[in-house]
Coordinates of C-alpha atoms and ligand atoms in Angstrom, one line a residue:
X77 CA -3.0 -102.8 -132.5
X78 CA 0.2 -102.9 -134.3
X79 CA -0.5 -99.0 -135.3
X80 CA -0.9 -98.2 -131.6
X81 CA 2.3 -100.2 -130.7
X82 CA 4.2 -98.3 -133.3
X83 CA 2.6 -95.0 -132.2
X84 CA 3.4 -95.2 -128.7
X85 CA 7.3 -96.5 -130.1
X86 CA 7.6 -93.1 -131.8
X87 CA 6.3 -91.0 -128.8
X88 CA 9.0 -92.4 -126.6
X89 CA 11.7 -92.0 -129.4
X90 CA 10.3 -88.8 -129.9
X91 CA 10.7 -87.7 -126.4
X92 CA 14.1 -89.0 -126.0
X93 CA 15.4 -87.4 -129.4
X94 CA 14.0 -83.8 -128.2
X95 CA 15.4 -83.6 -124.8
X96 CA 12.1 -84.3 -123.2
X97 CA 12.7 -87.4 -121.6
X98 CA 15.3 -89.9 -120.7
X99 CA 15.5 -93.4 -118.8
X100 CA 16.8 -92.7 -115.3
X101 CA 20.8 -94.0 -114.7
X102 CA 20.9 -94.3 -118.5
X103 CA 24.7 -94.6 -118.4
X104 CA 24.1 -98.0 -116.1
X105 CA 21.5 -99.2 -118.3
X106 CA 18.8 -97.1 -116.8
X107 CA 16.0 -98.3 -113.8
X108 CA 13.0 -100.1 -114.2
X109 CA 10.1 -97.7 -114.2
X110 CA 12.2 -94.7 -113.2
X111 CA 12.4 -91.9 -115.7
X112 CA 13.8 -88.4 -115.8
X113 CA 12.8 -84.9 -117.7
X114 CA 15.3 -83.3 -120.2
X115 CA 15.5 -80.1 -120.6
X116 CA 12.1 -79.8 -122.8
X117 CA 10.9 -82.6 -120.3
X118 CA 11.4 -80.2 -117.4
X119 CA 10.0 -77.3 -119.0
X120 CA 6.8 -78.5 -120.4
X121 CA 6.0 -80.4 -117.0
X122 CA 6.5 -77.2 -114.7
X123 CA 4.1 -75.6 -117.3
X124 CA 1.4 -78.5 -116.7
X125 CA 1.8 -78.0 -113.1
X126 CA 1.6 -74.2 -112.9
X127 CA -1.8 -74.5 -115.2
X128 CA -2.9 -76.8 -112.8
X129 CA -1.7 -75.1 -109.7
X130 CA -2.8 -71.4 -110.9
X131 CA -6.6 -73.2 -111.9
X132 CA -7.1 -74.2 -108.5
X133 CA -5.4 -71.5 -106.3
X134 CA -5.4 -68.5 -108.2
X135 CA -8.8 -68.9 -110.2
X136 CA -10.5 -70.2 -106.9
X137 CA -11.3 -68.0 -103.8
X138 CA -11.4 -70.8 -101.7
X139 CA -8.6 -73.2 -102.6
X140 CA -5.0 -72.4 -100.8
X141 CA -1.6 -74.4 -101.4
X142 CA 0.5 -76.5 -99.8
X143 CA 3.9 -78.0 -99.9
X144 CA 4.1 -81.1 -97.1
X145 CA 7.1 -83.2 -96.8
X146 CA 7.3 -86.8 -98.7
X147 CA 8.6 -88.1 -94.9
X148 CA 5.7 -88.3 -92.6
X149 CA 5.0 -89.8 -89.3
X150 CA 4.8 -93.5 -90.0
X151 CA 1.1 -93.5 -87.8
X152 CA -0.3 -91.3 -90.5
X153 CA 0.3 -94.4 -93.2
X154 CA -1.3 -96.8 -90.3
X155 CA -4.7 -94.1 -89.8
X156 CA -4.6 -94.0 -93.5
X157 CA -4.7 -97.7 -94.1
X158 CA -1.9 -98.1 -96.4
X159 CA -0.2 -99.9 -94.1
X160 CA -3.1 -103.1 -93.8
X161 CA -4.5 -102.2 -97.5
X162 CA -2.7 -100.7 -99.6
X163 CA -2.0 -103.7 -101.2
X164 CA -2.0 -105.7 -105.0
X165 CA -2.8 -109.2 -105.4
X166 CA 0.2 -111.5 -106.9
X167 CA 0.4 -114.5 -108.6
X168 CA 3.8 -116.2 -109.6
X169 CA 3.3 -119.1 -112.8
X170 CA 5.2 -121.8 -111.5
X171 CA 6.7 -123.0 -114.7
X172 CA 8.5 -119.5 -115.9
X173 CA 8.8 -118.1 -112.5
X174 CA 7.0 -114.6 -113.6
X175 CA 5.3 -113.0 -111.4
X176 CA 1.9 -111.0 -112.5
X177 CA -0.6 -108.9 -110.6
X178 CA -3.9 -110.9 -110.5
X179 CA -6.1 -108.6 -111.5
X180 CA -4.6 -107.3 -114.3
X181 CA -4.4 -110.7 -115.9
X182 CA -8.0 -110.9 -115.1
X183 CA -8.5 -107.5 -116.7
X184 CA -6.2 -108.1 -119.9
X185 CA -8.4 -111.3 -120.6
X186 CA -11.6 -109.5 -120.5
X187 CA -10.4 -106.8 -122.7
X188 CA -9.5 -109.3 -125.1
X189 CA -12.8 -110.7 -125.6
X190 CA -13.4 -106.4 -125.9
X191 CA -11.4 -106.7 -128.9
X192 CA -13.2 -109.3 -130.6
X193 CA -16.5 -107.3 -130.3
X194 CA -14.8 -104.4 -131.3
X195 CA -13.7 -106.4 -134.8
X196 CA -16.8 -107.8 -135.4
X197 CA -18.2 -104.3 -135.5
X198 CA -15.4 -102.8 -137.8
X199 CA -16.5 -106.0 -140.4
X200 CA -20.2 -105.5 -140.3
X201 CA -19.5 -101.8 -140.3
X202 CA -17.8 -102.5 -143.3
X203 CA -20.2 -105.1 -145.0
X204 CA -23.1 -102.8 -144.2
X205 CA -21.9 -99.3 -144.5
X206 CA -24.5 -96.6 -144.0
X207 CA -27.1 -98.9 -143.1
X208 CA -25.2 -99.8 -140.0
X209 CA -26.9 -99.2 -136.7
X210 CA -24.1 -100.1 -134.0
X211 CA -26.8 -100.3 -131.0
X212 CA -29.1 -102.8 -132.8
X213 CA -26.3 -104.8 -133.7
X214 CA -25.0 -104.7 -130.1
X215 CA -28.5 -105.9 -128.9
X216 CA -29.4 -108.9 -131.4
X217 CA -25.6 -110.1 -133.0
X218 CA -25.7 -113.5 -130.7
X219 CA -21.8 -113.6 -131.1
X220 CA -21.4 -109.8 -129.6
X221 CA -24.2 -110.8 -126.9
X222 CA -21.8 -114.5 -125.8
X223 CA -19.2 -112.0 -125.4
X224 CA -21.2 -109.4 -123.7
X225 CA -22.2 -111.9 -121.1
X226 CA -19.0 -113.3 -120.6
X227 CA -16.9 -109.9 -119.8
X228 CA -20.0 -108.9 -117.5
X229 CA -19.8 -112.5 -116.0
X230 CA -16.1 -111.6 -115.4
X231 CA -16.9 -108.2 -114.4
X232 CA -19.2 -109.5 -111.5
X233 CA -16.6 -112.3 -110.4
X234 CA -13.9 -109.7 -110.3
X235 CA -15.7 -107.3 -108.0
X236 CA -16.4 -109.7 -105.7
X237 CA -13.0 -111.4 -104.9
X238 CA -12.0 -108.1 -104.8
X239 CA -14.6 -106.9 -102.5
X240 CA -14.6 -109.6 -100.2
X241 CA -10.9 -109.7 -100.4
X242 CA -10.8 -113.7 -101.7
X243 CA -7.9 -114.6 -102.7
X244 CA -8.5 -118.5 -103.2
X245 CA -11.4 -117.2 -105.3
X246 CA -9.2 -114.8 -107.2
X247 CA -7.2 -117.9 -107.9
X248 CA -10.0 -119.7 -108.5
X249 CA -11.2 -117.2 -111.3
X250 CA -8.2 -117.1 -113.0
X251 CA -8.1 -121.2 -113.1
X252 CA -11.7 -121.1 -114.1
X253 CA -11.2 -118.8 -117.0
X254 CA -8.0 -120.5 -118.4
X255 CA -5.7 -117.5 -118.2
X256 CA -1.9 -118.4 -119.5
X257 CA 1.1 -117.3 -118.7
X258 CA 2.3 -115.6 -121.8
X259 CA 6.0 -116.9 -121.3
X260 CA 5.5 -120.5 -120.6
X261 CA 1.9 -120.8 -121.7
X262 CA 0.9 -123.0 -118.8
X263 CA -1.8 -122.0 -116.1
X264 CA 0.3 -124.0 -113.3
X265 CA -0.3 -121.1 -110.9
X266 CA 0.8 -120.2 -107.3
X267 CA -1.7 -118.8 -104.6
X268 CA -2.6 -115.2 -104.7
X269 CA -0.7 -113.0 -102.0
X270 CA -1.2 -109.5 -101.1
X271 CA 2.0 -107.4 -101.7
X272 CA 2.4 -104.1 -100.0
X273 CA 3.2 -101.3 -102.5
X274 CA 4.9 -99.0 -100.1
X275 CA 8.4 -98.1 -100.0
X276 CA 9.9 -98.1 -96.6
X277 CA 13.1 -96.8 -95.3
X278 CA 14.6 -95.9 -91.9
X279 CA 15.2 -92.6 -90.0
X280 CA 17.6 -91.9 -87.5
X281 CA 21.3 -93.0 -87.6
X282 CA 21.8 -96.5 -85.6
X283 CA 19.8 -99.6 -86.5
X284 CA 18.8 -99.8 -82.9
X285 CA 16.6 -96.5 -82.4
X286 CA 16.1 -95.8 -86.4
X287 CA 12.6 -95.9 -86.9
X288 CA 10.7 -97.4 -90.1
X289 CA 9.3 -94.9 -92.3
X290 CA 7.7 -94.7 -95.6
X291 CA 8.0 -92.5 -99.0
X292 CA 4.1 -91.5 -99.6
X293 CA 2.4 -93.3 -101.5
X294 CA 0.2 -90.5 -102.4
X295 CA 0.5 -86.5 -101.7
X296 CA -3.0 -86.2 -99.7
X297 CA -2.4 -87.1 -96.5
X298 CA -0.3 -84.3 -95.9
X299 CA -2.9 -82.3 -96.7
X300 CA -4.8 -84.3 -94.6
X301 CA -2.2 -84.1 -91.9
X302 CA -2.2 -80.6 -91.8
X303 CA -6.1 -79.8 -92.5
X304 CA -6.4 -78.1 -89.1
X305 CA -3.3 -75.5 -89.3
X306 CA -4.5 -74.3 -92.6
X307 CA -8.0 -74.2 -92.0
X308 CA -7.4 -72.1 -88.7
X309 CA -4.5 -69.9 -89.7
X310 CA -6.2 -69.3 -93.6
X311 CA -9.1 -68.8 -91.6
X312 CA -10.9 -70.4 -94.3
X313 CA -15.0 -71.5 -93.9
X314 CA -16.6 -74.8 -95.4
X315 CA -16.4 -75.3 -98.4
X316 CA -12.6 -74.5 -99.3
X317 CA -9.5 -76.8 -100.6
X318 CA -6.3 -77.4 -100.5
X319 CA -4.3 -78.2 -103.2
X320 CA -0.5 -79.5 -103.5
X321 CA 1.8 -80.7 -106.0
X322 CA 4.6 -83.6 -105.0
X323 CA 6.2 -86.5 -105.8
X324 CA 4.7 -90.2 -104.6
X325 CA 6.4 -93.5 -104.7
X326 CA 5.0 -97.2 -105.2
X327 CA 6.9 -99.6 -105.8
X328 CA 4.6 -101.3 -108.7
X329 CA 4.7 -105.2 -109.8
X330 CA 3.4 -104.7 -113.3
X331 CA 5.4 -100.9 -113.9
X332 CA 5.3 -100.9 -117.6
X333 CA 3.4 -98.4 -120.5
X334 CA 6.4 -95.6 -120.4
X335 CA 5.7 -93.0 -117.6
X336 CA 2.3 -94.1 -117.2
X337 CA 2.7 -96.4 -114.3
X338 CA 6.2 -95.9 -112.8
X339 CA 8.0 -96.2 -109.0
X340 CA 8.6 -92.4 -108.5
X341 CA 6.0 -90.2 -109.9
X342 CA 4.3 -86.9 -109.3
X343 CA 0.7 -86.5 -108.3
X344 CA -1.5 -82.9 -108.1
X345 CA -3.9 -83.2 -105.2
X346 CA -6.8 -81.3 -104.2
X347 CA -9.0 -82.3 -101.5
X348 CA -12.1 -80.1 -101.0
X349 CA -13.4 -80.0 -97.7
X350 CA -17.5 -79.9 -97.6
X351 CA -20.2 -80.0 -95.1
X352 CA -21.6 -84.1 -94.7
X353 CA -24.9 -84.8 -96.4
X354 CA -23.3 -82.5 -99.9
X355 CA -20.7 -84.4 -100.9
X356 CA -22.8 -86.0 -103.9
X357 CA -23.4 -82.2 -105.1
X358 CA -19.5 -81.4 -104.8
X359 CA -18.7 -84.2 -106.2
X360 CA -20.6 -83.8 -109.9
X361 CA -19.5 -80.2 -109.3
X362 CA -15.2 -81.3 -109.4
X363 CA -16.3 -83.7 -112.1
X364 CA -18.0 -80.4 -113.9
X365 CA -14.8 -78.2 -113.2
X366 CA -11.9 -80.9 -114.3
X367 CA -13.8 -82.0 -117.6
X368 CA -13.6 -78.1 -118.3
X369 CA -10.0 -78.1 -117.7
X370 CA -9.4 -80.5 -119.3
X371 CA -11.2 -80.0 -122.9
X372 CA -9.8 -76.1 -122.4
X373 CA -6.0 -77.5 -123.3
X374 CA -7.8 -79.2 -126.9
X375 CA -6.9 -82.0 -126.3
X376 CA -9.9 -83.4 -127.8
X377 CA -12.6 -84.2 -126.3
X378 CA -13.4 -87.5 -127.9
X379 CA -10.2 -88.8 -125.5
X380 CA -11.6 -88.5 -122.9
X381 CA -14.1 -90.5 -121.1
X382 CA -15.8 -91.1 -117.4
X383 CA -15.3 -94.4 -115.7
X384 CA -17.2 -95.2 -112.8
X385 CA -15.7 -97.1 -110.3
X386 CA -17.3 -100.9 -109.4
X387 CA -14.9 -102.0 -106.9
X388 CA -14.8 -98.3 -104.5
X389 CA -11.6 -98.0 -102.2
X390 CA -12.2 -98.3 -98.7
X391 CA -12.1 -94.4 -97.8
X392 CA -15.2 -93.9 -100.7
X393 CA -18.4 -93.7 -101.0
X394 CA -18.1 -92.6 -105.0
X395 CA -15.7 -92.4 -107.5
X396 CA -15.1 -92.0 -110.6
X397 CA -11.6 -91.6 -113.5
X398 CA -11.1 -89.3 -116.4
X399 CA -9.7 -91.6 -119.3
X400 CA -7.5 -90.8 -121.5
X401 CA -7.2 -92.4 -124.8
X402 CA -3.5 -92.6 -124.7
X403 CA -1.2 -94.5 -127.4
X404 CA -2.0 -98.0 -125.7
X405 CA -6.2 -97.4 -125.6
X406 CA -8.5 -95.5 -122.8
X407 CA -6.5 -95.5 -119.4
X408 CA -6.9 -93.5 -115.9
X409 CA -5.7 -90.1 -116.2
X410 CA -7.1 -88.9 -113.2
X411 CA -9.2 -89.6 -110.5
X412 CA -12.2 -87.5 -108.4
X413 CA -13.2 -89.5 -105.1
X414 CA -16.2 -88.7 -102.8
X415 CA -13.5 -89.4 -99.7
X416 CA -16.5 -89.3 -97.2
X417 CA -14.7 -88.2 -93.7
X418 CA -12.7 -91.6 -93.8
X419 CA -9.3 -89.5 -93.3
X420 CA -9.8 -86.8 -90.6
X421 CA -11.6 -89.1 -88.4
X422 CA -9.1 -92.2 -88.6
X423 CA -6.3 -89.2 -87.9
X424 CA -8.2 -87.9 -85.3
X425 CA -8.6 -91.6 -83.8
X426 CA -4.7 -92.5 -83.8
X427 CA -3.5 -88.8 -83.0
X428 CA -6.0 -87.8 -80.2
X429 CA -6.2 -84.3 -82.2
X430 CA -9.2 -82.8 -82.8
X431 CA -9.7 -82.4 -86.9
X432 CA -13.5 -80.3 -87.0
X433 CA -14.3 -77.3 -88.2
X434 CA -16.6 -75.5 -86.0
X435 CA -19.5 -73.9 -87.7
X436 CA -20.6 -70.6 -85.6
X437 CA -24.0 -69.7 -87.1
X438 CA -24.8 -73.4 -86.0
X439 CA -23.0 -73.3 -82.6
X440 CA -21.6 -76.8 -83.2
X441 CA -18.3 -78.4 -84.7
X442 CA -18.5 -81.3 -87.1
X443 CA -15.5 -83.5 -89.4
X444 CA -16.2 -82.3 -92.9
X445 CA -16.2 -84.8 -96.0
X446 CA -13.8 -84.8 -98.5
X447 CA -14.2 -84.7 -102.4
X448 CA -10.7 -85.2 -103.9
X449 CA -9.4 -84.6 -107.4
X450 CA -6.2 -86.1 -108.5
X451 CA -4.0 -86.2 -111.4
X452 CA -0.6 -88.0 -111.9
X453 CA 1.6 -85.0 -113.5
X454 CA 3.6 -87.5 -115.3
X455 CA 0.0 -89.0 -116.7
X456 CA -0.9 -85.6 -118.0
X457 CA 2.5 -84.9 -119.4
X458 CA 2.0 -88.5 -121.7
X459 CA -1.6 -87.8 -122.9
X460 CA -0.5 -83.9 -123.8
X461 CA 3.0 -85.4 -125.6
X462 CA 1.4 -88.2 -127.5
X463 CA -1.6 -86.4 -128.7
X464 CA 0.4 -84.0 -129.8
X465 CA 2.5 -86.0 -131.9
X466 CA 1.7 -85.3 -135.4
X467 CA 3.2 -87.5 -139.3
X468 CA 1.3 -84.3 -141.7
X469 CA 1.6 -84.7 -145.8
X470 CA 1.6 -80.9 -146.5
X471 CA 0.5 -79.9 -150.5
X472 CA 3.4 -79.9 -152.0
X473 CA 4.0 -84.0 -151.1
X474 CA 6.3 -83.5 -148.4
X475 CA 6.0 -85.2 -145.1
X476 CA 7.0 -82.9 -141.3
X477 CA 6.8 -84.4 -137.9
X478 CA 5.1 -81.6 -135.9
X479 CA 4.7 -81.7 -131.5
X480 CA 1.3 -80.0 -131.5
X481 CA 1.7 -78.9 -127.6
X482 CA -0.6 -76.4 -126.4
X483 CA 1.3 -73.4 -126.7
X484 CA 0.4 -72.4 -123.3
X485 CA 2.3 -75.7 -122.5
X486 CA 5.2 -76.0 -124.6
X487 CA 8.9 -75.2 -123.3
X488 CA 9.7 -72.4 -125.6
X489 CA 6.9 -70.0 -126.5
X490 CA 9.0 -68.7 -129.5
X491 CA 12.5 -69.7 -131.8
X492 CA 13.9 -66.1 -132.8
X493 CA 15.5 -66.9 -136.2
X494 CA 17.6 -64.3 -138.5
X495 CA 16.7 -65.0 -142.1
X496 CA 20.7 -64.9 -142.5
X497 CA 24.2 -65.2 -140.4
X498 CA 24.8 -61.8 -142.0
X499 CA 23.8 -58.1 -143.1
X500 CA 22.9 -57.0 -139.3
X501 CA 20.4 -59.6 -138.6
X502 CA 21.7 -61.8 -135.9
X503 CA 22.0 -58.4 -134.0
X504 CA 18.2 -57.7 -134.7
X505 CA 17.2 -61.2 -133.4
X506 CA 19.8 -61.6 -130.2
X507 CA 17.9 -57.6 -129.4
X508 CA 14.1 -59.3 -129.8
X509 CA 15.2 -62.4 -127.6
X510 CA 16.5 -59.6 -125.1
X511 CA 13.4 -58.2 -125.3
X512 CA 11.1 -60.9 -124.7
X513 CA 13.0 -62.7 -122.5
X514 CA 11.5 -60.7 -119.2
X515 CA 7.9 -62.7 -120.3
X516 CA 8.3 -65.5 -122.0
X517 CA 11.0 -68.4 -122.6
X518 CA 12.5 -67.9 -126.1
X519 CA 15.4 -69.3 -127.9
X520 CA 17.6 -68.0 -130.8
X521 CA 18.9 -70.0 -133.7
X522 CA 20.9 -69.6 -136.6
X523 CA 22.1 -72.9 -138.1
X524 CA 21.1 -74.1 -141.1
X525 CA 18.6 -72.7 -143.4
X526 CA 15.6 -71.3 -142.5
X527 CA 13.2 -74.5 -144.0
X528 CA 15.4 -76.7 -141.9
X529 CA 15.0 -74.7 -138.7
X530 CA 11.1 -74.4 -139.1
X531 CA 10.8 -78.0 -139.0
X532 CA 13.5 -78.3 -136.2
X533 CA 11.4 -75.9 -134.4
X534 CA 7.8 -78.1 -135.4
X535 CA 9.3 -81.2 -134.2
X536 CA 10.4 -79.6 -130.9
X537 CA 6.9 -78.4 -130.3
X538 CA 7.4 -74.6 -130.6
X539 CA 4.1 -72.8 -131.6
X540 CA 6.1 -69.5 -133.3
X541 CA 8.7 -68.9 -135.3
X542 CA 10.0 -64.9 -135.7
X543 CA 11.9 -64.6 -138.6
X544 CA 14.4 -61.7 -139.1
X545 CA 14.9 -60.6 -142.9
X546 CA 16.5 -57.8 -144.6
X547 CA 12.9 -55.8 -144.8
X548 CA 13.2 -55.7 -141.1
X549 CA 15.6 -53.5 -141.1
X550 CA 13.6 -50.5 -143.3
X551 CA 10.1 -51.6 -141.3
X552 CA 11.1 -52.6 -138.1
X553 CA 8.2 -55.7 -138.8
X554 CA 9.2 -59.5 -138.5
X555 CA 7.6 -62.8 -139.6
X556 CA 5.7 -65.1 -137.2
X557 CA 5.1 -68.2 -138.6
X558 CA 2.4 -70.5 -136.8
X559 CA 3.6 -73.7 -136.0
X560 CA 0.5 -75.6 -136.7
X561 CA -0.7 -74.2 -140.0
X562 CA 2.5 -72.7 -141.0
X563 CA 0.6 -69.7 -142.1
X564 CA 3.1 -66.7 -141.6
X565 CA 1.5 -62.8 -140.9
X566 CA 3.8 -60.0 -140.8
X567 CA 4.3 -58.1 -137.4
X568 CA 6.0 -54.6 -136.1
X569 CA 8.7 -55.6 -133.7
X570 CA 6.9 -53.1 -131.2
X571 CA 3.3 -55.3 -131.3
X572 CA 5.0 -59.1 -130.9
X573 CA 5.1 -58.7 -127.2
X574 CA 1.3 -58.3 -127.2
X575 CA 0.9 -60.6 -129.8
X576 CA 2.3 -63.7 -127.6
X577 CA 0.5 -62.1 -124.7
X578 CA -2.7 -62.5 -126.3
X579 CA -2.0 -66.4 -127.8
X580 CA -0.4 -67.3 -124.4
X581 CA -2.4 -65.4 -121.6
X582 CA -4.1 -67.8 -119.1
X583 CA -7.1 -66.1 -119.5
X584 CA -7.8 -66.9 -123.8
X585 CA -6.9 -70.8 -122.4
X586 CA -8.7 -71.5 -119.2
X587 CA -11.5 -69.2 -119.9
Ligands
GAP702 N1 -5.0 -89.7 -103.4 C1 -5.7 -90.6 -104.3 C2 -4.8 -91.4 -105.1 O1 -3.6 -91.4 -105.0 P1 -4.8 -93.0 -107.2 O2 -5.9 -93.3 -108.2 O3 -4.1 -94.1 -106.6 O4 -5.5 -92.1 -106.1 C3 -4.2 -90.8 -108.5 O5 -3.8 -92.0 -107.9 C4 -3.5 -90.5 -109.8 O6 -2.1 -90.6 -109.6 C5 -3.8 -91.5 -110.9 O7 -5.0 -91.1 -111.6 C6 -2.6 -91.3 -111.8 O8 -2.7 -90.2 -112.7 C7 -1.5 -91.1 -110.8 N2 -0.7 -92.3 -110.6 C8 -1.0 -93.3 -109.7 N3 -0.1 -94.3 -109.7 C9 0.8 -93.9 -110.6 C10 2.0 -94.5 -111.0 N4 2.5 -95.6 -110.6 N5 2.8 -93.8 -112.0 C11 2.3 -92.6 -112.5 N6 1.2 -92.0 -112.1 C12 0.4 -92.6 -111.2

């Protein structure tokens, strides 16, 4: 635990220190849950959002964009049901005057008796060594099974306050399980209350005829919104998609954990419209395509796990999140939803606008389903940086702090370095940055010896280094060192343009 905390402290000094990213109003002592992107920050987050954007509607026949605006009609938030339940349960301790979202409490108690399994395996993994078998143990070790049963007892409990919406019984649950306020250390709790997590915000100039209106709280229902201009001018046929990129706004109780879980955030949306009765199929079929996408960026696999949902919102019939095993344990990353035809029909409902796509071999017009996929960008940008973020002990006993980014990812693709300020070869470097500046982002540098700049250049997350040296100038060749295991190849100045082509192309990466 104390490793992860101190992990996930050097990712966001890390990201500060290298221009990636900074607390918002900084200068005013920054805003809660708020964050902006530096000038790496920026860079390596458009690049997420093109390899998203270009898998979806460049790789994919049927998949168009979209770019809606974050103001919408405030009916579309009422068809949608944000506005009646798009809520979180709070709880206030009476004693310390915090205020906590019920469920998570509920959740961070269960995960702690989680831990204690988890220990008791690592000791008997230990005491036993190879003659450990982890599911037998599960299955007889009467401690792991008390635990077991409690965190499914909670499990059940949970599910159905939630589902039935009972929020004397939420209360009730956390009373009945003892759960303590970690600043006072009392349980003298308040009543539950649902708190909406929308922003709202007026239109119009005088308070009189301003209207309320909301930021979104999620980039689909413009999509939604607009399902029947794109569908008709695209003239696109069942299946397609359409997929956007945008910023969404909640204005979260418990907004802690970084940029996992802040007020302002991006999302990348794709909702995939389908003919009723195959949604299931579609749906293991986006599950299918994101994993891919996923494991295609290295990542790892083993970070990465499927959670099915218990509790499913009120628009699905399934649903399911990609984990990620970010610096704080196994968290949502992103989420694919089986959105049934919840959203065209309740739009249809309030607007008294036909959403259907009429399907001429049949002769008759129906309201497709709706599998969604959807990623937070800000999400993906945390689970790239941190498991990136690399302490190596090379041979020779020294120590270098390397950002592993996928190089398809990271903000500069190449540091153009002469080996010397002198003899010629600043002018041979400045001419190769001129040069592959028309395809890729590259920067020059000079300071400091070339050692120095290598490792400025690891720590920064650039995957190649082209070193300048006074051989260049007889053989026209240059250095390219590999950021990640520093081996270094020689290269004619004429072949590096296809050389990054090759490393970087979309096509070696997403294939
Ligand atoms: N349209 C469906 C939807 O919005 P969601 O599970 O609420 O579903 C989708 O959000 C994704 O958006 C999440 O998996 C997460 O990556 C991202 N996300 C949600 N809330 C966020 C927040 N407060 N901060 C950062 N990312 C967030």
């Amino acid at each position: 635990m104390a490793k992860q905390q101190d992990k996930f402290k050097q990712v966001i000094a890390h990201a500060k220190e290298y221009g990636y990213i900074f607390s918002s109003s900084e200068i005013y002592d920054g805003l809660s849950a708020v964050y902006d992107y530096g000038q790496n920050g920026v860079e390596l987050k458009n690049n997420i959002k093109e390899y998203w954007w270009k898998s979806m509607t460049q790789m994919h026949q049927n998949i168009v964009g979209l770019d809606a605006a974050i103001l919408m009609h405030p009916k579309t938030w009422k068809a949608s049901g944000h506005v009646d339940a798009f809520n979180d349960p709070l709880i206030d301790n009476k004693d310390s005057k915090k205020r906590y979202r019920a469920d998570v409490l509920v959740e961070d108690f269960r995960e702690k008796i989680n831990e204690k399994i988890n220990k008791d395996i690592v000791k008997a993994k230990k005491r036993f060594k190879d003659a450990f078998d982890e599911e037998q143990y599960r299955a007889t070790n009467p401690n792991v099974l008390r635990r077991q049963k409690q965190i499914d007892d909670i499990t059940l409990r949970l599910t159905e306050v939630q589902n039935d919406n009972d929020l004397e019984g939420f209360r009730q649950l956390i009373i009945d399980l003892d759960i303590k306020c970690p600043v006072s250390g009392t349980a003298n709790w308040t009543d539950v209350k649902q708190f909406n997590l929308m922003f709202a915000t007026k239109l119009g100039a005088s308070a009189e005829s301003a209207t309320d209106l909301y930021l979104r709280p999620e980039t689909a229902q413009g999509i939604f919104v607009n399902f029947a201009n794109v569908q008709k001018t695209g003239r696109l046929k069942i299946p397609f998609g359409i997929a956007q990129i945008g910023k969404a706004f909640r204005n979260e109780i418990v907004a802690r954990q970084f940029i996992f879980r802040q007020r302002e955030f991006e999302q990348m949306e794709m909702q995939f419209f389908v003919k009723p009765g195959e949604e299931l199929e579609w749906f293991d079929y986006w599950k299918t395509q994101r994993q891919h996408w996923h494991n295609s960026l290295g990542l790892g696999e083993d970070n990465y796990r499927f959670h099915d949902h218990e509790k499913l919102a009120h628009y699905a019939n399934a649903a399911t999140d990609i984990e990620f095993n970010f610096p704080f344990g196994f968290k949502e990353l992103e989420g694919i939803h089986s959105r049934t035809d919840f959203d065209l029909k309740a739009h249809e409902e309030l607007s008294g606008k036909k959403l259907q796509f009429f399907d001429h071999e049949k002769g008759e017009s129906y309201v497709p389903y709706v599998i969604e996929t959807s990623i937070g960008v800000d999400r993906m940008f945390l689970a790239v940086f941190s498991s990136a973020l690399t302490d190596e002990t090379l041979k020779d006993g020294s120590t270098r702090t390397v950002l592993k980014l996928p190089s398809v990812l990271a903000p500069y693709k190449a540091a153009v370095l002469p080996l010397l300020k002198r003899d010629g070869l600043p002018e041979i470097a400045q001419q190769i940055v001129e040069d592959l500046k028309w395809d890729f982002k590259v920067i020059y540098d000079e300071k400091d010896a070339v050692g120095r700049r290598y490792r400025r250049q690891d720590a920064a997350g650039t995957p190649f280094c082209i070193t300048v040296d006074h051989d260049t100038k007889e053989d026209k060749s240059v250095t390219i060192r590999y950021r990640d295991t520093m081996e270094q190849k020689r290269v004619p100045i004429s072949e590096l343009k296809s050389v990054l082509d090759q490393e970087l192309s979309y096509k070696t990466w997403l294939k």
